[in-house]
Amino acid sequence: LVSGSTSHLIPDSAVRAQEENYTTASFWARTFGTRINYAASTEGARLWYTKKPDSPADYHFFRGLVVLQGPNYAVAQYMRLWRAMLLHMKGFTVSAPVTPNCRTDSVVRNATMKVLLEGAAYWKPLESFDADTARLAMFSILVSDLLEPATQVDSPMKIFTTKAFHSGLWRCPFELGSLGATTWVLGKVAPRPKPLP
């Protein structure tokens, strides 16, 4: 299973949803949130150009790392991603979807993370899930990955996005780091476990 708090290629539909959610965001949300940049990096665009010199970089990149989680978390997550891509390229069936923000025991043990999960629903379309809900969803994806033929992808990085359950992270128009303090205050003062309908 792959954390949503890492970086991933994201589909065009997620970018369109970001644009729509930014357009409909409240003044309050625009004041506290910094607009997310999903464009190809300079280095990524340069590498793309060496492979396809006649077209601009045609991909979108979600930058999901949050400083709060620290370097050890990042290294551990990217080691997992790297290993999954290597196995996929060798022809193994790999089930590694992006998982939702989730109230697991290991996450809510950290008081700051617990409060942040309770404030996430203030930012359309973010949502945090209870552990049982996420467990069932991830099990369903695992079963489908084992029973269905492997999806052919043009980049091994796309194995994480094919059946992602990303809690709205990819559709949120704001950088997660810019929402941290406000999300914590809202989660502490007026917890909202689920988004408003």
PDB file of C-alpha atoms in Angstrom:
ATOM      1  CA  LEU A   1       0.000   0.000   0.000  1.00  0.00           C
ATOM      2  CA  VAL A   2       1.221   3.452  -0.899  1.00  0.00           C
ATOM      3  CA  SER A   3       0.863   6.639   1.120  1.00  0.00           C
ATOM      4  CA  GLY A   4      -0.952   9.597  -0.391  1.00  0.00           C
ATOM      5  CA  SER A   5       1.710  11.765   1.255  1.00  0.00           C
ATOM      6  CA  THR A   6       4.217  11.018  -1.473  1.00  0.00           C
ATOM      7  CA  SER A   7       4.581  12.290  -5.028  1.00  0.00           C
ATOM      8  CA  HIS A   8       2.720  10.702  -7.920  1.00  0.00           C
ATOM      9  CA  LEU A   9       1.754  11.135 -11.526  1.00  0.00           C
ATOM     10  CA  ILE A  10      -1.891  12.141 -11.512  1.00  0.00           C
ATOM     11  CA  PRO A  11      -4.499  11.868 -14.262  1.00  0.00           C
ATOM     12  CA  ASP A  12      -5.935  14.765 -16.246  1.00  0.00           C
ATOM     13  CA  SER A  13      -9.282  14.287 -14.464  1.00  0.00           C
ATOM     14  CA  ALA A  14      -7.630  15.160 -11.134  1.00  0.00           C
ATOM     15  CA  VAL A  15      -6.170  18.350 -12.592  1.00  0.00           C
ATOM     16  CA  ARG A  16      -9.553  19.371 -14.011  1.00  0.00           C
ATOM     17  CA  ALA A  17     -11.096  18.741 -10.574  1.00  0.00           C
ATOM     18  CA  GLN A  18      -8.379  20.891  -8.935  1.00  0.00           C
ATOM     19  CA  GLU A  19      -9.237  23.733 -11.303  1.00  0.00           C
ATOM     20  CA  GLU A  20     -12.954  23.396 -10.577  1.00  0.00           C
ATOM     21  CA  ASN A  21     -12.419  23.165  -6.814  1.00  0.00           C
ATOM     22  CA  TYR A  22     -10.200  26.244  -6.882  1.00  0.00           C
ATOM     23  CA  THR A  23     -12.815  28.178  -8.825  1.00  0.00           C
ATOM     24  CA  THR A  24     -15.511  27.299  -6.288  1.00  0.00           C
ATOM     25  CA  ALA A  25     -13.286  27.644  -3.192  1.00  0.00           C
ATOM     26  CA  SER A  26     -14.355  30.177  -0.612  1.00  0.00           C
ATOM     27  CA  PHE A  27     -12.473  33.391   0.051  1.00  0.00           C
ATOM     28  CA  TRP A  28     -11.413  31.858   3.358  1.00  0.00           C
ATOM     29  CA  ALA A  29      -9.916  28.788   1.641  1.00  0.00           C
ATOM     30  CA  ARG A  30      -8.058  30.923  -0.928  1.00  0.00           C
ATOM     31  CA  THR A  31      -6.697  33.145   1.852  1.00  0.00           C
ATOM     32  CA  PHE A  32      -5.119  30.302   3.827  1.00  0.00           C
ATOM     33  CA  GLY A  33      -4.325  27.810   1.063  1.00  0.00           C
ATOM     34  CA  THR A  34      -1.447  28.143  -1.409  1.00  0.00           C
ATOM     35  CA  ARG A  35      -2.311  27.063  -4.967  1.00  0.00           C
ATOM     36  CA  ILE A  36      -0.774  23.687  -5.776  1.00  0.00           C
ATOM     37  CA  ASN A  37       1.650  23.333  -8.679  1.00  0.00           C
ATOM     38  CA  TYR A  38       1.067  20.092 -10.599  1.00  0.00           C
ATOM     39  CA  ALA A  39       3.157  20.943 -13.677  1.00  0.00           C
ATOM     40  CA  ALA A  40       6.148  18.889 -14.744  1.00  0.00           C
ATOM     41  CA  SER A  41       9.353  19.893 -12.994  1.00  0.00           C
ATOM     42  CA  THR A  42      12.130  21.530 -15.005  1.00  0.00           C
ATOM     43  CA  GLU A  43      14.195  18.340 -14.811  1.00  0.00           C
ATOM     44  CA  GLY A  44      11.188  16.191 -15.662  1.00  0.00           C
ATOM     45  CA  ALA A  45      10.391  18.360 -18.694  1.00  0.00           C
ATOM     46  CA  ARG A  46      14.021  18.100 -19.840  1.00  0.00           C
ATOM     47  CA  LEU A  47      13.960  14.289 -19.578  1.00  0.00           C
ATOM     48  CA  TRP A  48      10.624  14.194 -21.407  1.00  0.00           C
ATOM     49  CA  TYR A  49      12.106  16.294 -24.202  1.00  0.00           C
ATOM     50  CA  THR A  50      14.981  13.795 -24.721  1.00  0.00           C
ATOM     51  CA  LYS A  51      12.398  11.044 -25.326  1.00  0.00           C
ATOM     52  CA  LYS A  52       9.766  13.093 -27.197  1.00  0.00           C
ATOM     53  CA  PRO A  53      11.405  16.208 -28.657  1.00  0.00           C
ATOM     54  CA  ASP A  54       8.305  17.172 -30.650  1.00  0.00           C
ATOM     55  CA  SER A  55       5.930  17.501 -27.690  1.00  0.00           C
ATOM     56  CA  PRO A  56       5.864  19.365 -24.371  1.00  0.00           C
ATOM     57  CA  ALA A  57       5.909  17.419 -21.101  1.00  0.00           C
ATOM     58  CA  ASP A  58       2.479  15.830 -21.068  1.00  0.00           C
ATOM     59  CA  TYR A  59       2.002  14.751 -17.476  1.00  0.00           C
ATOM     60  CA  HIS A  60       0.909  16.157 -14.140  1.00  0.00           C
ATOM     61  CA  PHE A  61       2.751  15.556 -10.895  1.00  0.00           C
ATOM     62  CA  PHE A  62       1.312  15.650  -7.383  1.00  0.00           C
ATOM     63  CA  ARG A  63       3.891  16.773  -4.825  1.00  0.00           C
ATOM     64  CA  GLY A  64       2.541  15.240  -1.644  1.00  0.00           C
ATOM     65  CA  LEU A  65       5.461  15.187   0.752  1.00  0.00           C
ATOM     66  CA  VAL A  66       4.769  17.088   3.961  1.00  0.00           C
ATOM     67  CA  VAL A  67       7.650  18.324   6.139  1.00  0.00           C
ATOM     68  CA  LEU A  68       5.804  17.228   9.298  1.00  0.00           C
ATOM     69  CA  GLN A  69       6.448  13.574   8.474  1.00  0.00           C
ATOM     70  CA  GLY A  70      10.208  13.952   8.226  1.00  0.00           C
ATOM     71  CA  PRO A  71      12.960  12.458   6.055  1.00  0.00           C
ATOM     72  CA  ASN A  72      12.782   8.912   7.447  1.00  0.00           C
ATOM     73  CA  TYR A  73       9.130   8.677   6.426  1.00  0.00           C
ATOM     74  CA  ALA A  74       9.943   9.916   2.927  1.00  0.00           C
ATOM     75  CA  VAL A  75      12.820   7.458   2.440  1.00  0.00           C
ATOM     76  CA  ALA A  76      10.746   4.530   3.710  1.00  0.00           C
ATOM     77  CA  GLN A  77       7.838   5.411   1.404  1.00  0.00           C
ATOM     78  CA  TYR A  78      10.011   5.871  -1.690  1.00  0.00           C
ATOM     79  CA  MET A  79      11.846   2.601  -1.046  1.00  0.00           C
ATOM     80  CA  ARG A  80       8.455   0.900  -1.143  1.00  0.00           C
ATOM     81  CA  LEU A  81       7.500   2.685  -4.378  1.00  0.00           C
ATOM     82  CA  TRP A  82      10.826   1.831  -6.005  1.00  0.00           C
ATOM     83  CA  ARG A  83      10.528  -1.858  -5.086  1.00  0.00           C
ATOM     84  CA  ALA A  84       6.957  -2.035  -6.439  1.00  0.00           C
ATOM     85  CA  MET A  85       8.046  -0.470  -9.749  1.00  0.00           C
ATOM     86  CA  LEU A  86      10.961  -2.910 -10.088  1.00  0.00           C
ATOM     87  CA  LEU A  87       8.676  -5.896  -9.504  1.00  0.00           C
ATOM     88  CA  HIS A  88       6.110  -4.536 -11.961  1.00  0.00           C
ATOM     89  CA  MET A  89       8.782  -4.093 -14.646  1.00  0.00           C
ATOM     90  CA  LYS A  90       9.866  -7.722 -14.085  1.00  0.00           C
ATOM     91  CA  GLY A  91       6.322  -8.887 -14.822  1.00  0.00           C
ATOM     92  CA  PHE A  92       5.041  -9.550 -11.304  1.00  0.00           C
ATOM     93  CA  THR A  93       1.468  -8.708 -10.342  1.00  0.00           C
ATOM     94  CA  VAL A  94       1.763  -5.680  -8.090  1.00  0.00           C
ATOM     95  CA  SER A  95      -1.089  -4.235  -6.058  1.00  0.00           C
ATOM     96  CA  ALA A  96       0.114  -0.871  -4.777  1.00  0.00           C
ATOM     97  CA  PRO A  97      -2.692   1.676  -4.884  1.00  0.00           C
ATOM     98  CA  VAL A  98      -2.462   5.001  -3.114  1.00  0.00           C
ATOM     99  CA  THR A  99      -4.297   4.712   0.201  1.00  0.00           C
ATOM    100  CA  PRO A 100      -6.604   7.259   1.852  1.00  0.00           C
ATOM    101  CA  ASN A 101      -5.942   9.496   4.838  1.00  0.00           C
ATOM    102  CA  CYS A 102      -6.887   7.118   7.586  1.00  0.00           C
ATOM    103  CA  ARG A 103      -7.383   7.032  11.341  1.00  0.00           C
ATOM    104  CA  THR A 104      -5.224   3.953  11.943  1.00  0.00           C
ATOM    105  CA  ASP A 105      -3.780   3.286  15.387  1.00  0.00           C
ATOM    106  CA  SER A 106      -0.283   4.227  14.244  1.00  0.00           C
ATOM    107  CA  VAL A 107      -1.470   7.566  12.847  1.00  0.00           C
ATOM    108  CA  VAL A 108      -3.754   8.685  15.677  1.00  0.00           C
ATOM    109  CA  ARG A 109      -1.066   7.794  18.222  1.00  0.00           C
ATOM    110  CA  ASN A 110       0.551  11.030  17.024  1.00  0.00           C
ATOM    111  CA  ALA A 111      -1.572  13.789  18.598  1.00  0.00           C
ATOM    112  CA  THR A 112      -0.817  16.286  15.819  1.00  0.00           C
ATOM    113  CA  MET A 113      -1.781  13.875  13.041  1.00  0.00           C
ATOM    114  CA  LYS A 114      -4.972  12.925  14.879  1.00  0.00           C
ATOM    115  CA  VAL A 115      -6.080  16.564  15.027  1.00  0.00           C
ATOM    116  CA  LEU A 116      -5.113  17.182  11.382  1.00  0.00           C
ATOM    117  CA  LEU A 117      -7.266  14.268  10.234  1.00  0.00           C
ATOM    118  CA  GLU A 118     -10.223  15.793  12.094  1.00  0.00           C
ATOM    119  CA  GLY A 119      -9.727  19.144  10.341  1.00  0.00           C
ATOM    120  CA  ALA A 120      -9.090  17.884   6.792  1.00  0.00           C
ATOM    121  CA  ALA A 121     -12.774  17.822   5.836  1.00  0.00           C
ATOM    122  CA  TYR A 122     -12.859  21.635   5.907  1.00  0.00           C
ATOM    123  CA  TRP A 123     -10.887  21.628   2.639  1.00  0.00           C
ATOM    124  CA  LYS A 124     -12.976  20.445  -0.294  1.00  0.00           C
ATOM    125  CA  PRO A 125     -12.666  17.593  -1.360  1.00  0.00           C
ATOM    126  CA  LEU A 126     -10.478  16.139   1.426  1.00  0.00           C
ATOM    127  CA  GLU A 127     -11.805  13.392   3.649  1.00  0.00           C
ATOM    128  CA  SER A 128     -10.258  11.166   6.316  1.00  0.00           C
ATOM    129  CA  PHE A 129     -11.513   7.619   6.759  1.00  0.00           C
ATOM    130  CA  ASP A 130     -11.869   5.241   9.670  1.00  0.00           C
ATOM    131  CA  ALA A 131      -9.481   2.295   9.602  1.00  0.00           C
ATOM    132  CA  ASP A 132     -12.196  -0.300   8.911  1.00  0.00           C
ATOM    133  CA  THR A 133     -13.488   1.606   5.876  1.00  0.00           C
ATOM    134  CA  ALA A 134     -10.016   1.948   4.390  1.00  0.00           C
ATOM    135  CA  ARG A 135      -9.154  -1.673   5.193  1.00  0.00           C
ATOM    136  CA  LEU A 136     -12.208  -2.954   3.325  1.00  0.00           C
ATOM    137  CA  ALA A 137     -11.599  -0.683   0.329  1.00  0.00           C
ATOM    138  CA  MET A 138      -7.924  -1.683   0.085  1.00  0.00           C
ATOM    139  CA  PHE A 139      -8.800  -5.376   0.408  1.00  0.00           C
ATOM    140  CA  SER A 140     -11.302  -5.004  -2.459  1.00  0.00           C
ATOM    141  CA  ILE A 141      -8.635  -3.397  -4.627  1.00  0.00           C
ATOM    142  CA  LEU A 142      -6.165  -6.173  -3.767  1.00  0.00           C
ATOM    143  CA  VAL A 143      -8.682  -8.850  -4.782  1.00  0.00           C
ATOM    144  CA  SER A 144      -9.416  -7.064  -8.062  1.00  0.00           C
ATOM    145  CA  ASP A 145      -5.689  -6.694  -8.789  1.00  0.00           C
ATOM    146  CA  LEU A 146      -5.166 -10.428  -8.231  1.00  0.00           C
ATOM    147  CA  LEU A 147      -8.158 -11.522 -10.306  1.00  0.00           C
ATOM    148  CA  GLU A 148      -8.049  -9.079 -13.221  1.00  0.00           C
ATOM    149  CA  PRO A 149      -5.393  -8.982 -15.929  1.00  0.00           C
ATOM    150  CA  ALA A 150      -2.662  -6.458 -15.163  1.00  0.00           C
ATOM    151  CA  THR A 151      -3.359  -2.988 -16.520  1.00  0.00           C
ATOM    152  CA  GLN A 152      -0.851  -1.929 -19.165  1.00  0.00           C
ATOM    153  CA  VAL A 153       0.663   1.443 -18.308  1.00  0.00           C
ATOM    154  CA  ASP A 154       3.082   3.633 -20.247  1.00  0.00           C
ATOM    155  CA  SER A 155       5.114   4.398 -17.112  1.00  0.00           C
ATOM    156  CA  PRO A 156       5.763   2.177 -14.093  1.00  0.00           C
ATOM    157  CA  MET A 157       4.895   5.202 -11.922  1.00  0.00           C
ATOM    158  CA  LYS A 158       1.279   4.829 -13.034  1.00  0.00           C
ATOM    159  CA  ILE A 159       0.792   1.537 -11.188  1.00  0.00           C
ATOM    160  CA  PHE A 160       0.122   3.606  -8.072  1.00  0.00           C
ATOM    161  CA  THR A 161      -2.528   5.789  -9.671  1.00  0.00           C
ATOM    162  CA  THR A 162      -4.599   3.225 -11.565  1.00  0.00           C
ATOM    163  CA  LYS A 163      -6.827   2.326  -8.610  1.00  0.00           C
ATOM    164  CA  ALA A 164      -5.872   5.059  -6.176  1.00  0.00           C
ATOM    165  CA  PHE A 165      -8.097   5.868  -3.190  1.00  0.00           C
ATOM    166  CA  HIS A 166      -6.456   9.215  -2.415  1.00  0.00           C
ATOM    167  CA  SER A 167      -8.981  10.886  -0.065  1.00  0.00           C
ATOM    168  CA  GLY A 168      -9.348  13.827  -2.433  1.00  0.00           C
ATOM    169  CA  LEU A 169      -5.666  14.802  -2.110  1.00  0.00           C
ATOM    170  CA  TRP A 170      -5.162  14.920  -5.879  1.00  0.00           C
ATOM    171  CA  ARG A 171      -8.309  16.983  -6.413  1.00  0.00           C
ATOM    172  CA  CYS A 172      -7.550  19.522  -3.700  1.00  0.00           C
ATOM    173  CA  PRO A 173      -6.310  22.770  -5.284  1.00  0.00           C
ATOM    174  CA  PHE A 174      -4.052  23.712  -2.349  1.00  0.00           C
ATOM    175  CA  GLU A 175      -0.636  22.542  -1.178  1.00  0.00           C
ATOM    176  CA  LEU A 176      -1.061  20.386   1.905  1.00  0.00           C
ATOM    177  CA  GLY A 177       1.740  22.117   3.781  1.00  0.00           C
ATOM    178  CA  SER A 178      -0.004  25.476   3.421  1.00  0.00           C
ATOM    179  CA  LEU A 179      -3.138  24.098   5.078  1.00  0.00           C
ATOM    180  CA  GLY A 180      -1.425  22.597   8.121  1.00  0.00           C
ATOM    181  CA  ALA A 181      -1.823  25.268  10.801  1.00  0.00           C
ATOM    182  CA  THR A 182      -5.389  26.176   9.831  1.00  0.00           C
ATOM    183  CA  THR A 183      -6.372  22.509   9.573  1.00  0.00           C
ATOM    184  CA  TRP A 184      -4.923  21.819  13.017  1.00  0.00           C
ATOM    185  CA  VAL A 185      -6.806  24.726  14.613  1.00  0.00           C
ATOM    186  CA  LEU A 186     -10.079  23.681  12.976  1.00  0.00           C
ATOM    187  CA  GLY A 187      -9.535  20.026  13.904  1.00  0.00           C
ATOM    188  CA  LYS A 188      -8.847  20.998  17.519  1.00  0.00           C
ATOM    189  CA  VAL A 189     -11.621  23.582  17.977  1.00  0.00           C
ATOM    190  CA  ALA A 190     -14.388  22.168  15.765  1.00  0.00           C
ATOM    191  CA  PRO A 191     -13.532  18.624  14.578  1.00  0.00           C
ATOM    192  CA  ARG A 192     -15.246  17.612  11.356  1.00  0.00           C
ATOM    193  CA  PRO A 193     -14.761  13.867  10.787  1.00  0.00           C
ATOM    194  CA  LYS A 194     -16.721  13.925   7.499  1.00  0.00           C
ATOM    195  CA  PRO A 195     -17.222  16.623   4.835  1.00  0.00           C
ATOM    196  CA  LEU A 196     -20.496  18.481   4.770  1.00  0.00           C
ATOM    197  CA  PRO A 197     -22.923  17.210   2.093  1.00  0.00           C
TER     198      PRO A 197
END
